[in-house]
Tab-separated table of C-alpha atoms in Angstrom:
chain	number	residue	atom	x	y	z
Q	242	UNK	CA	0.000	0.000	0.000
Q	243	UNK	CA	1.125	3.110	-0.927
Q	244	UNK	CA	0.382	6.853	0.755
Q	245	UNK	CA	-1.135	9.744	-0.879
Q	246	UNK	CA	-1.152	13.184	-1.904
Q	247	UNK	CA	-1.539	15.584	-0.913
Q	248	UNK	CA	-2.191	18.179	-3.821
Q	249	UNK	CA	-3.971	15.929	-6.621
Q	250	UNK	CA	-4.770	18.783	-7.999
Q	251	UNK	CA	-2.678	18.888	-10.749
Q	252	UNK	CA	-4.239	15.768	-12.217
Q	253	UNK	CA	-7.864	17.083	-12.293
Q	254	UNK	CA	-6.407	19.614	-14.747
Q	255	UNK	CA	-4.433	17.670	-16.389
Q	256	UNK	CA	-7.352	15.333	-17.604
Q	257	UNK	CA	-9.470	18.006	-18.109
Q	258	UNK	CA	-12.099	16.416	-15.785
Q	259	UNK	CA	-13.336	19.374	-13.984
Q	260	UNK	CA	-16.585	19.925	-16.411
Q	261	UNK	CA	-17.529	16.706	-15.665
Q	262	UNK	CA	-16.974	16.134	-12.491
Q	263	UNK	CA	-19.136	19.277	-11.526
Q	264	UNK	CA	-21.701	18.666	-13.911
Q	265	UNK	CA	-25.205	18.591	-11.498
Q	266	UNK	CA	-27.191	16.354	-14.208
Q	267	UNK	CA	-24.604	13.659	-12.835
Q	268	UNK	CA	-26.652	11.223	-10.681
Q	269	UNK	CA	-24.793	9.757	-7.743
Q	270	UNK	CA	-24.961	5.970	-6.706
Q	271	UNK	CA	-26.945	4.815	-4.216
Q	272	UNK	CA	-24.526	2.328	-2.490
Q	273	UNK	CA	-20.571	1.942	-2.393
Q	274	UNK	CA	-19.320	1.265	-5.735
Q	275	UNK	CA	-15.866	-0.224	-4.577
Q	276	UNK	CA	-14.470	-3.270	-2.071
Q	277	UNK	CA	-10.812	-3.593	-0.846
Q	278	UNK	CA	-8.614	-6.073	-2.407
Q	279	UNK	CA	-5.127	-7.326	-3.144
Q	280	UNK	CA	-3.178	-5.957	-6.076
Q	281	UNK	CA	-0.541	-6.643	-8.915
Q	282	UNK	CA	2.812	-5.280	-9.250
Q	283	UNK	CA	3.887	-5.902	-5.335
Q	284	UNK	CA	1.444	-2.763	-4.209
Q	285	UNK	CA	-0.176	-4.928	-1.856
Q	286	UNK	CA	-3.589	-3.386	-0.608
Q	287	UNK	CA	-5.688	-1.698	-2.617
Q	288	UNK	CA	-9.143	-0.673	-3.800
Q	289	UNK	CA	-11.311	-1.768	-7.153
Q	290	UNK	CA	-14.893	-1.430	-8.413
Q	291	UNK	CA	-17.093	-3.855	-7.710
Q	292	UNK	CA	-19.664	-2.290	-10.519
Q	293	UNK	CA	-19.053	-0.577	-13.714
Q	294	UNK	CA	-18.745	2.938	-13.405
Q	295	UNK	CA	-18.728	6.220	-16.006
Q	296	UNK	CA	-16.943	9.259	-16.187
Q	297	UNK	CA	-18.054	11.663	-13.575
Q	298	UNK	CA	-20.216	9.185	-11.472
Q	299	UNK	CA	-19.833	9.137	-7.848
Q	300	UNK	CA	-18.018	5.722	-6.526
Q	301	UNK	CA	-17.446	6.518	-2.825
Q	302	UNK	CA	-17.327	9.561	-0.235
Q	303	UNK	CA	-16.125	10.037	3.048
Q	304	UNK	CA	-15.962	12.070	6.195
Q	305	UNK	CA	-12.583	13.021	7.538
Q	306	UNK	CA	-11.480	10.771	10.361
Q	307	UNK	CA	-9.774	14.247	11.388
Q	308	UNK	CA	-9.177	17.567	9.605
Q	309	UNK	CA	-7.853	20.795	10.463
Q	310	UNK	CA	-8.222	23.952	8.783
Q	311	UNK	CA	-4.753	25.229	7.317
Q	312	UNK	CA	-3.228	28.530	9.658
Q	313	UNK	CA	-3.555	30.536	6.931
Q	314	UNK	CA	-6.541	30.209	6.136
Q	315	UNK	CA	-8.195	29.978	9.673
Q	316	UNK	CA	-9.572	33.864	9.467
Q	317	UNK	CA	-11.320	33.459	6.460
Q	318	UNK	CA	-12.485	29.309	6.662
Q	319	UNK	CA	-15.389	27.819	9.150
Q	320	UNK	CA	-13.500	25.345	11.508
Q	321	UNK	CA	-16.478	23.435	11.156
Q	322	UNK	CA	-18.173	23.561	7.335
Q	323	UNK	CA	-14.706	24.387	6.027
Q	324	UNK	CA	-16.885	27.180	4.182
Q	325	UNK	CA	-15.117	30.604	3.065
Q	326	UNK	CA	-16.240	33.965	3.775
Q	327	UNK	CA	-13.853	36.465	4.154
Q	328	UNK	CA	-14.526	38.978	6.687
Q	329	UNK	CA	-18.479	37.317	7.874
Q	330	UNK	CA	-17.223	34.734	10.513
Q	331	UNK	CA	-17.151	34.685	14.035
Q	332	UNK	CA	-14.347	33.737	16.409
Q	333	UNK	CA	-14.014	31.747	19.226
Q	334	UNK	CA	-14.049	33.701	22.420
Q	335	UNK	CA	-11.447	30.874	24.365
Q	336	UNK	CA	-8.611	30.306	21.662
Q	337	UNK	CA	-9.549	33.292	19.674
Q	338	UNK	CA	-7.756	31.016	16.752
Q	339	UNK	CA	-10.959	29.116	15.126
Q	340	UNK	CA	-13.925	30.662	13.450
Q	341	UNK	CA	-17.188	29.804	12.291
Q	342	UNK	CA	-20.007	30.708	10.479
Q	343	UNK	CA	-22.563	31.123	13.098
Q	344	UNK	CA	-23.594	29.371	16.425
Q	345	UNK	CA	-25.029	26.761	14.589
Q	346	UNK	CA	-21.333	25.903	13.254
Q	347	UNK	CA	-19.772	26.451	16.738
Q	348	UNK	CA	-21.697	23.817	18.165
Q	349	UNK	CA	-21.376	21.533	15.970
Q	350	UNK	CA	-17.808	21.914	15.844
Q	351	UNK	CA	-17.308	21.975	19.868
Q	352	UNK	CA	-16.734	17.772	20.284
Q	353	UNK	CA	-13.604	18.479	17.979
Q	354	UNK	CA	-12.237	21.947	19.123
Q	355	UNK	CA	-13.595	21.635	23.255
Q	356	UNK	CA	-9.862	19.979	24.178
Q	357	UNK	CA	-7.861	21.472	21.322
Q	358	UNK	CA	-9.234	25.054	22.445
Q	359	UNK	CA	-7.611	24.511	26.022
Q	360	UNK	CA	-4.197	23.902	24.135
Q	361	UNK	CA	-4.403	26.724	21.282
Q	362	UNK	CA	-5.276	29.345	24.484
Q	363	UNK	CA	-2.517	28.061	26.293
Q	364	UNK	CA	0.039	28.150	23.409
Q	365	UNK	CA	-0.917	31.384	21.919
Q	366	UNK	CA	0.127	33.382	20.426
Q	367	UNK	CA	2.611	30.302	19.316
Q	368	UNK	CA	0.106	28.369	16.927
Q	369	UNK	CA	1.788	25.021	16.278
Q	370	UNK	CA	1.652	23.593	11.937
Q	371	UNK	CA	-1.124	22.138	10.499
Q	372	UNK	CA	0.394	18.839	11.006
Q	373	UNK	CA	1.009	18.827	14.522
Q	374	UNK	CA	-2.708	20.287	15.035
Q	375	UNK	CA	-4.215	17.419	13.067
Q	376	UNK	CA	-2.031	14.537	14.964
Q	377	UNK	CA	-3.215	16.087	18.144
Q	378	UNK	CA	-6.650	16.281	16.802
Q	379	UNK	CA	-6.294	12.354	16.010
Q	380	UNK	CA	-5.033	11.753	20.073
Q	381	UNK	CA	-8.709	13.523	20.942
Q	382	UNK	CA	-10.770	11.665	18.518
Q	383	UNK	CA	-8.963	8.110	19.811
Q	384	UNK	CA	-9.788	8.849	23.537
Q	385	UNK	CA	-12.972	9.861	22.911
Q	386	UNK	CA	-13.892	6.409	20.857
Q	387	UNK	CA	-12.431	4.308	23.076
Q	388	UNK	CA	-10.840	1.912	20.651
Q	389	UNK	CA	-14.518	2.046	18.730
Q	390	UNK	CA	-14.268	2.074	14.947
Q	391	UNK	CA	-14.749	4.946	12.869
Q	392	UNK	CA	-17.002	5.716	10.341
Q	393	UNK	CA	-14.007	6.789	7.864
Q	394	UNK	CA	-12.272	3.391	8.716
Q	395	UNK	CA	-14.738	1.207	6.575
Q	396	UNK	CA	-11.955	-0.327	4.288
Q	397	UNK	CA	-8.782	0.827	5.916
Q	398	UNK	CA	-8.230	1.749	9.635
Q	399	UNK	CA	-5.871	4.333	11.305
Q	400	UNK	CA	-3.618	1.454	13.101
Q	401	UNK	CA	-2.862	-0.518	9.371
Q	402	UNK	CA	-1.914	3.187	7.565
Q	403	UNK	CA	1.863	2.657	6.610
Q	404	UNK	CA	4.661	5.428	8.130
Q	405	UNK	CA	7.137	4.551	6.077
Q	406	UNK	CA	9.418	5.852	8.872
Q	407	UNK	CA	12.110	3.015	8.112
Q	408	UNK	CA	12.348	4.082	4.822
Q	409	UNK	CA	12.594	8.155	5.791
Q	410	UNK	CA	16.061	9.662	5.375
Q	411	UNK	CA	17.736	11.286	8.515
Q	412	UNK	CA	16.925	14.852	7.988
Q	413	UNK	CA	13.041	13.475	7.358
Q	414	UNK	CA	13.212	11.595	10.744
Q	415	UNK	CA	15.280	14.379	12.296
Q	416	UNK	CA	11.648	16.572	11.137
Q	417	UNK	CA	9.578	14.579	12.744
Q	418	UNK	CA	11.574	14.153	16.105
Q	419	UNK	CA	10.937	17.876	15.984
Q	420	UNK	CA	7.215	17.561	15.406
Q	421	UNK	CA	6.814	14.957	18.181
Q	422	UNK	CA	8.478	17.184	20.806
Q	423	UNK	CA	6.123	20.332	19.319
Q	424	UNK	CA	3.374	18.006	19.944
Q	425	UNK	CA	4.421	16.618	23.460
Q	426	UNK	CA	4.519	20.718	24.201
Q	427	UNK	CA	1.050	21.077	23.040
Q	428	UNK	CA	-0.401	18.768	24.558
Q	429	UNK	CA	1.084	19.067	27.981
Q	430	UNK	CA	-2.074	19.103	30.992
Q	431	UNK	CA	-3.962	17.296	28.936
Q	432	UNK	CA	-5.215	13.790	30.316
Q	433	UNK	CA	-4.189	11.831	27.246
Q	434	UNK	CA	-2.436	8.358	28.017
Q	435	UNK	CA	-0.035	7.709	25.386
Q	436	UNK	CA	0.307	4.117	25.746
Q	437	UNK	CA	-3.302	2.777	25.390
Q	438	UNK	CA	-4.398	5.381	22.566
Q	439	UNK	CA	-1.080	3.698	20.770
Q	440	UNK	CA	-0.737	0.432	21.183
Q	441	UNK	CA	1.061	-0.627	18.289
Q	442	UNK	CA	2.553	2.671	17.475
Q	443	UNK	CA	5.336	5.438	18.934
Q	444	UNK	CA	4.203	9.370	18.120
Q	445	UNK	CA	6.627	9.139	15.442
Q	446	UNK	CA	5.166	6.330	13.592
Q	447	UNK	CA	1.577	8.384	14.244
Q	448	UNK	CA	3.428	11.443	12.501
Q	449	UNK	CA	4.964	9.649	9.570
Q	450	UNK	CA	1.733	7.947	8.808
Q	451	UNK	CA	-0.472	11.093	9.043
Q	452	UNK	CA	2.520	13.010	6.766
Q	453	UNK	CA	2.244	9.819	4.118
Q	454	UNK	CA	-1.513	9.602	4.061
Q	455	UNK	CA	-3.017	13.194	4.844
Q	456	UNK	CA	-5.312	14.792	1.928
Q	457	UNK	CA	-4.880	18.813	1.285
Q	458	UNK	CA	-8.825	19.603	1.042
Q	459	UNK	CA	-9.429	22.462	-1.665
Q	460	UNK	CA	-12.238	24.008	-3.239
Q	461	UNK	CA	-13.671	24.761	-5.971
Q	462	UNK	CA	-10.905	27.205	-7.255
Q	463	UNK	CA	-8.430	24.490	-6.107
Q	464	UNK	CA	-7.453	26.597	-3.153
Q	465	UNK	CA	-5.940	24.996	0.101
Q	466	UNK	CA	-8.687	24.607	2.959
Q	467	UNK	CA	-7.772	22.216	5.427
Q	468	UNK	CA	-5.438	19.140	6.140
Q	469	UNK	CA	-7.033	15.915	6.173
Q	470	UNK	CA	-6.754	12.329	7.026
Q	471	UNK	CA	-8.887	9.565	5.002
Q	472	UNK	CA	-8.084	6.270	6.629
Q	473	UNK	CA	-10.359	4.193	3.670
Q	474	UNK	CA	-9.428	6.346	0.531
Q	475	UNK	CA	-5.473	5.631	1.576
Q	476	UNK	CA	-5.666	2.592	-0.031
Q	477	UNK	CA	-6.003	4.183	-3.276
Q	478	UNK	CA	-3.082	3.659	-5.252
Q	479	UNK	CA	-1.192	5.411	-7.616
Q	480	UNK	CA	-1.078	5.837	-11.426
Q	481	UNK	CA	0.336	8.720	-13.738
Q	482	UNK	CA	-2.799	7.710	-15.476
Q	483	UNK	CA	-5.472	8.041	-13.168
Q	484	UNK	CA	-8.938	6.477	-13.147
Q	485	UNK	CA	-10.233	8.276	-11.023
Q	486	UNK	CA	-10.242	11.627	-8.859
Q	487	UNK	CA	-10.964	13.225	-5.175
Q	488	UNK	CA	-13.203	16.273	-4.524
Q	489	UNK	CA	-14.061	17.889	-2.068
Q	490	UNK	CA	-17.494	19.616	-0.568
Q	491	UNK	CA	-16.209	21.061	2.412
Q	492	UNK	CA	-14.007	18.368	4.471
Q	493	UNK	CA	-16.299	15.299	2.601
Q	494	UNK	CA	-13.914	13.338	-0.046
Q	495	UNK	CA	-15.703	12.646	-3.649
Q	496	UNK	CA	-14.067	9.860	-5.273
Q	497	UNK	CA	-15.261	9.740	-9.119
Q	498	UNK	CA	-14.818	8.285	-12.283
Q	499	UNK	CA	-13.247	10.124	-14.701
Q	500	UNK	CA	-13.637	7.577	-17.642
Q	501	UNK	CA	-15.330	4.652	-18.090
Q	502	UNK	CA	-14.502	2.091	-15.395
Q	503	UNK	CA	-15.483	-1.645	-15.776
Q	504	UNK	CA	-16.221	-4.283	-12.696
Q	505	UNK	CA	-13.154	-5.529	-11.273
Q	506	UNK	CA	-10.789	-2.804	-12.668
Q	507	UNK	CA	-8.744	-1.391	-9.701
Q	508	UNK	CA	-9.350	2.257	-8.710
Q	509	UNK	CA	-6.472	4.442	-8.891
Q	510	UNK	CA	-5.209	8.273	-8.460
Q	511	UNK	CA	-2.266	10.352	-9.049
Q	512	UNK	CA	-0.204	11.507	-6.463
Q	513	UNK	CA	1.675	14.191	-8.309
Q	514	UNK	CA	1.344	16.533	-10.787
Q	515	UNK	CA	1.604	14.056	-14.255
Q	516	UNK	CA	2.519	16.736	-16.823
Q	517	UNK	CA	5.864	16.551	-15.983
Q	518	UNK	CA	8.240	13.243	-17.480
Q	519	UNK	CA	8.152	9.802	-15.982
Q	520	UNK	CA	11.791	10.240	-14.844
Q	521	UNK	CA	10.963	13.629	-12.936
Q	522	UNK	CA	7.907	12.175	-11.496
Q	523	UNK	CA	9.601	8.519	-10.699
Q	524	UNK	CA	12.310	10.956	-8.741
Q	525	UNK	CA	8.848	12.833	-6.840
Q	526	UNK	CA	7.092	9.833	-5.773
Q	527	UNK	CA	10.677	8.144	-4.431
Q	528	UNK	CA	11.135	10.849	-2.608
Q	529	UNK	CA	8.061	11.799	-1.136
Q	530	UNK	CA	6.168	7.939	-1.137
Q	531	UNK	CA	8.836	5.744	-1.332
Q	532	UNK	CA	7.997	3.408	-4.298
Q	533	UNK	CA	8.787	3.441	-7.696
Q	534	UNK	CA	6.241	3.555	-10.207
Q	535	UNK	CA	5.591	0.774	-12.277
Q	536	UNK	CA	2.705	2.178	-14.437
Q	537	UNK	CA	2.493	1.892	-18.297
Q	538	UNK	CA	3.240	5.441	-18.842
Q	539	UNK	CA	6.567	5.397	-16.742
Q	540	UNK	CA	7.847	1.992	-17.917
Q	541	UNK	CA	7.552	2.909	-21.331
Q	542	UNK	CA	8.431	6.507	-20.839
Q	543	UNK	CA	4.979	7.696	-23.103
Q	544	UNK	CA	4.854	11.145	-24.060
Q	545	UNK	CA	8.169	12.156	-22.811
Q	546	UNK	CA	9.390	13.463	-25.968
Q	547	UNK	CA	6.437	15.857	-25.935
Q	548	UNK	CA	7.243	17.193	-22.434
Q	549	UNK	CA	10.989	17.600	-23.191
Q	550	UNK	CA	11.135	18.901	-26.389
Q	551	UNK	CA	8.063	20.417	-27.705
Q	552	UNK	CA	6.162	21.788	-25.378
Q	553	UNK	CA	9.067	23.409	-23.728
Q	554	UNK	CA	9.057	26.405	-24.908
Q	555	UNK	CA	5.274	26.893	-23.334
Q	556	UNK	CA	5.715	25.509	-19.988
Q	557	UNK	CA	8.304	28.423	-20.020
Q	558	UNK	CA	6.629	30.827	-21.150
Q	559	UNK	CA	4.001	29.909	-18.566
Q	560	UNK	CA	5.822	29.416	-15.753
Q	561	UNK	CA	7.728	33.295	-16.638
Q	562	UNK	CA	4.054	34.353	-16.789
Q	563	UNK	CA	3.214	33.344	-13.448
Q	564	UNK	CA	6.560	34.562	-11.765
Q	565	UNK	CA	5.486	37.802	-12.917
Q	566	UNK	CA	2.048	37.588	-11.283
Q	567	UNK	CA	2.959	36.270	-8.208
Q	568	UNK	CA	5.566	39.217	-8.486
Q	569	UNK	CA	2.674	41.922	-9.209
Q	570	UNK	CA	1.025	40.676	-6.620
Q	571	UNK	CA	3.475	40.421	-3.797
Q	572	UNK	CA	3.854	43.961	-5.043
Q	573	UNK	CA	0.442	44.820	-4.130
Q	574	UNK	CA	0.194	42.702	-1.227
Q	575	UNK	CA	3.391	45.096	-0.055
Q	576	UNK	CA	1.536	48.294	-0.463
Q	577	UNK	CA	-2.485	47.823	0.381
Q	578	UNK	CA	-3.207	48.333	3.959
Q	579	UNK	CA	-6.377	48.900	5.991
Q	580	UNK	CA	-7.271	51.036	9.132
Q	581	UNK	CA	-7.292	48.761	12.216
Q	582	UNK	CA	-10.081	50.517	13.604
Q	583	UNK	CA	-13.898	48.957	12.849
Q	584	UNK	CA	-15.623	51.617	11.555
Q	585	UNK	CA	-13.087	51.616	8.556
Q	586	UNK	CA	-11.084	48.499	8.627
Q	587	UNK	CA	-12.044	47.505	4.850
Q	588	UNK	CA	-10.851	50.992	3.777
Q	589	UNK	CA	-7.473	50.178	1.530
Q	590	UNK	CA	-4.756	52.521	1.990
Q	591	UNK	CA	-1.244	52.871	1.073
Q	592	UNK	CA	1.648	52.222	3.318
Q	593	UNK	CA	3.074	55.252	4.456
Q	594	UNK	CA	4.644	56.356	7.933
Q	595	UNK	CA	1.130	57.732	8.700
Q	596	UNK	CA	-2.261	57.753	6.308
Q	597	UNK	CA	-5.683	59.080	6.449
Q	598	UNK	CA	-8.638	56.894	6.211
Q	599	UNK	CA	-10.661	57.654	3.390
Q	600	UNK	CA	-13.845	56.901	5.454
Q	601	UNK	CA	-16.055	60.257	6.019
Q	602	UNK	CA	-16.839	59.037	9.637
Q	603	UNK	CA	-13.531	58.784	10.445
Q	604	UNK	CA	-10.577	60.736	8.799
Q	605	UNK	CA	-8.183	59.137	11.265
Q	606	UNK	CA	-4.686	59.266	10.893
Q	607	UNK	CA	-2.946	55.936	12.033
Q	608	UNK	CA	0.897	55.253	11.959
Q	609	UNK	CA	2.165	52.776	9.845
Q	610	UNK	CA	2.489	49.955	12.522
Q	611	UNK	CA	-1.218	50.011	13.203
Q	612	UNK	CA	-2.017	49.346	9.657
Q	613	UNK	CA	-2.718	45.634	9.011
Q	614	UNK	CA	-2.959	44.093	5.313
Q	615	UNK	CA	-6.063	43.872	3.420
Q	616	UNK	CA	-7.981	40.647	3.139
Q	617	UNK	CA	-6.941	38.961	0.077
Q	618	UNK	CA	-3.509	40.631	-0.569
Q	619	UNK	CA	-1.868	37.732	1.520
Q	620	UNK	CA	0.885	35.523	0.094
């Protein structure tokens, strides 16, 4: 069994897949479309259809085991829908670090934040990463159930994910010795026994498998949301020529078709980004999943000469293109600023040693280090 990605983004793209995939006239199945089974090629585990399938059709979809909104994002995403509205949610009055969209959300939310809220007050303003957040958010979630299964853990449970921790390189395990003690620090008060919530496992093992198998959740306009762990859709392997693809609505994973898919065939996804060649992305998934892939495309090194030679000269013109945008708008993000005060706070002004706001009502002058950046202009 391999582990995922976590930005299969590139691939929906790639395959041109999108239109389809978001087409509403799309009818969803009724029942799970897939069973676990053993595959080919010494990638033990895996998943397959159990029906035939066509392009765009629904073939599983899951709940997060665990999932954290990404830091920064967590001003402008619900900790609870994962839904984004800049400037329109409210903040927790403990942590003052998750937001929602209204009571409604907060409550819902409050069996997954009520212990991590006690540890984001206490470390503040110190926020640990994403990963560290989500592990801890695991530790919660495997007191709480008391060895019970999850929902999420239909095919594949959180004990059997790989960690590949024996195949990490020293500076990789050197990163996660560093994450472990972050998370020790976080956690410290709480009443977690780390023996019986990990039977089987050390904190590093828990931290290699959640950095192997965690989803990046995006939306619509592929945009980072959250941090995710799918304990099932892990056993999806890999292909540089996907059969299928994960969406997201909010933190819930869409797995669908994105060609025709017959009974029996197994289900796969990309890991990587597969425009670039199969020695580039052989190199990627080495060093990030530790297996080499044994697909058709990369033993037989299809469409390479197309990447290498002639459509050079576009991905560089492209990728020139975007360095200048990101450029512009670092530019901008350098220069628009807002008045910290609420009557005005949306006003955009330009970074100065002092500046007027342009609101009637107020007309205050603020120094430059009470200016904050707009929403939007961050990078």
């Amino acid at each position: 069994m391999t582990s995922r990605s976590l930005r299969p983004r590139a691939t929906w793209v790639a395959h041109g897949a999108r239109a389809q995939l978001t087409d509403s006239a799309v009818q969803w199945p009724s029942m799970c479309s897939m069973e676990r089974c053993s595959c080919l090629g010494g990638k033990g585990q895996g998943l397959r259809a159990t029906r035939a399938v066509h392009p765009g059709q629904l073939i599983y979809s899951s709940k997060p085991y665990a999932c954290v909104v990404v830091k920064g994002s967590h001003d402008t995403v619900c900790d609870h829908c994962l839904a984004r509205k800049d400037g329109r949610l409210l903040r927790c009055s403990h942590c003052k670090f998750a937001y929602y969209c209204d009571a409604s959300c907060q409550k819902g939310a409050w069996t997954e934040h009520k212990s991590e809220c006690r540890c984001l007050k206490k470390v503040a303003p110190n926020i640990p990463t994403d990963m560290v957040r989500l592990v801890a958010r695991i530790l919660f979630k495997l007191a709480r159930l008391n060895s019970k299964p999850c929902p999420s853990e239909e095919f594949y449970s959180l004990q059997q994910l790989q960690s590949h921790t024996d195949q990490m390189s020293e500076q990789m395990r050197n990163g996660l010795a560093l994450l472990a003690n972050t998370l020790r620090m976080y956690l410290e008060g709480e009443d977690l026994d780390w023996g019986s919530l990990l039977p089987a496992d050390n904190v590093m093992q828990l931290l290699g498998k959640i950095t192997c198998n965690s989803f990046s959740v995006c939306d619509g306009e592929f945009q980072d949301l959250g941090v995710a762990i799918y304990p099932s859709l892990s056993l999806l392997n890999h292909s540089c020529d996907p059969s299928c693809v994960v969406v997201f609505e909010g933190s819930m994973m869409l797995l669908r078709a994105m060609r025709d898919i017959p009974a029996g065939e197994e289900l796969c996804i990309s890991y990587i980004d597969t425009l670039s060649p199969s020695r580039t992305r052989r190199q990627e998934l080495l060093r990030r999943y530790y297996f080499t892939c044994q697909c058709s495309l990369c033993e037989q090194g299809l469409g390479d000469t197309d990447m290498e030679n002639g459509d050079k000269d576009v991905v560089e013109a492209i990728r020139s293109l975007m360095l200048k945008i990101d450029k512009a708008n670092a530019d901008v993000s350098r220069r628009l600023w807002c008045c910290a005060r609420p009557c005005c706070k949306r006003q955009r002004l330009r970074r100065s040693p002092a500046a007027t706001c342009s609101t009637s009502s107020c007309s205050t002058t603020c120094a430059a280090p009470t200016l904050t950046p707009i929403s939007g202009a961050r990078h």
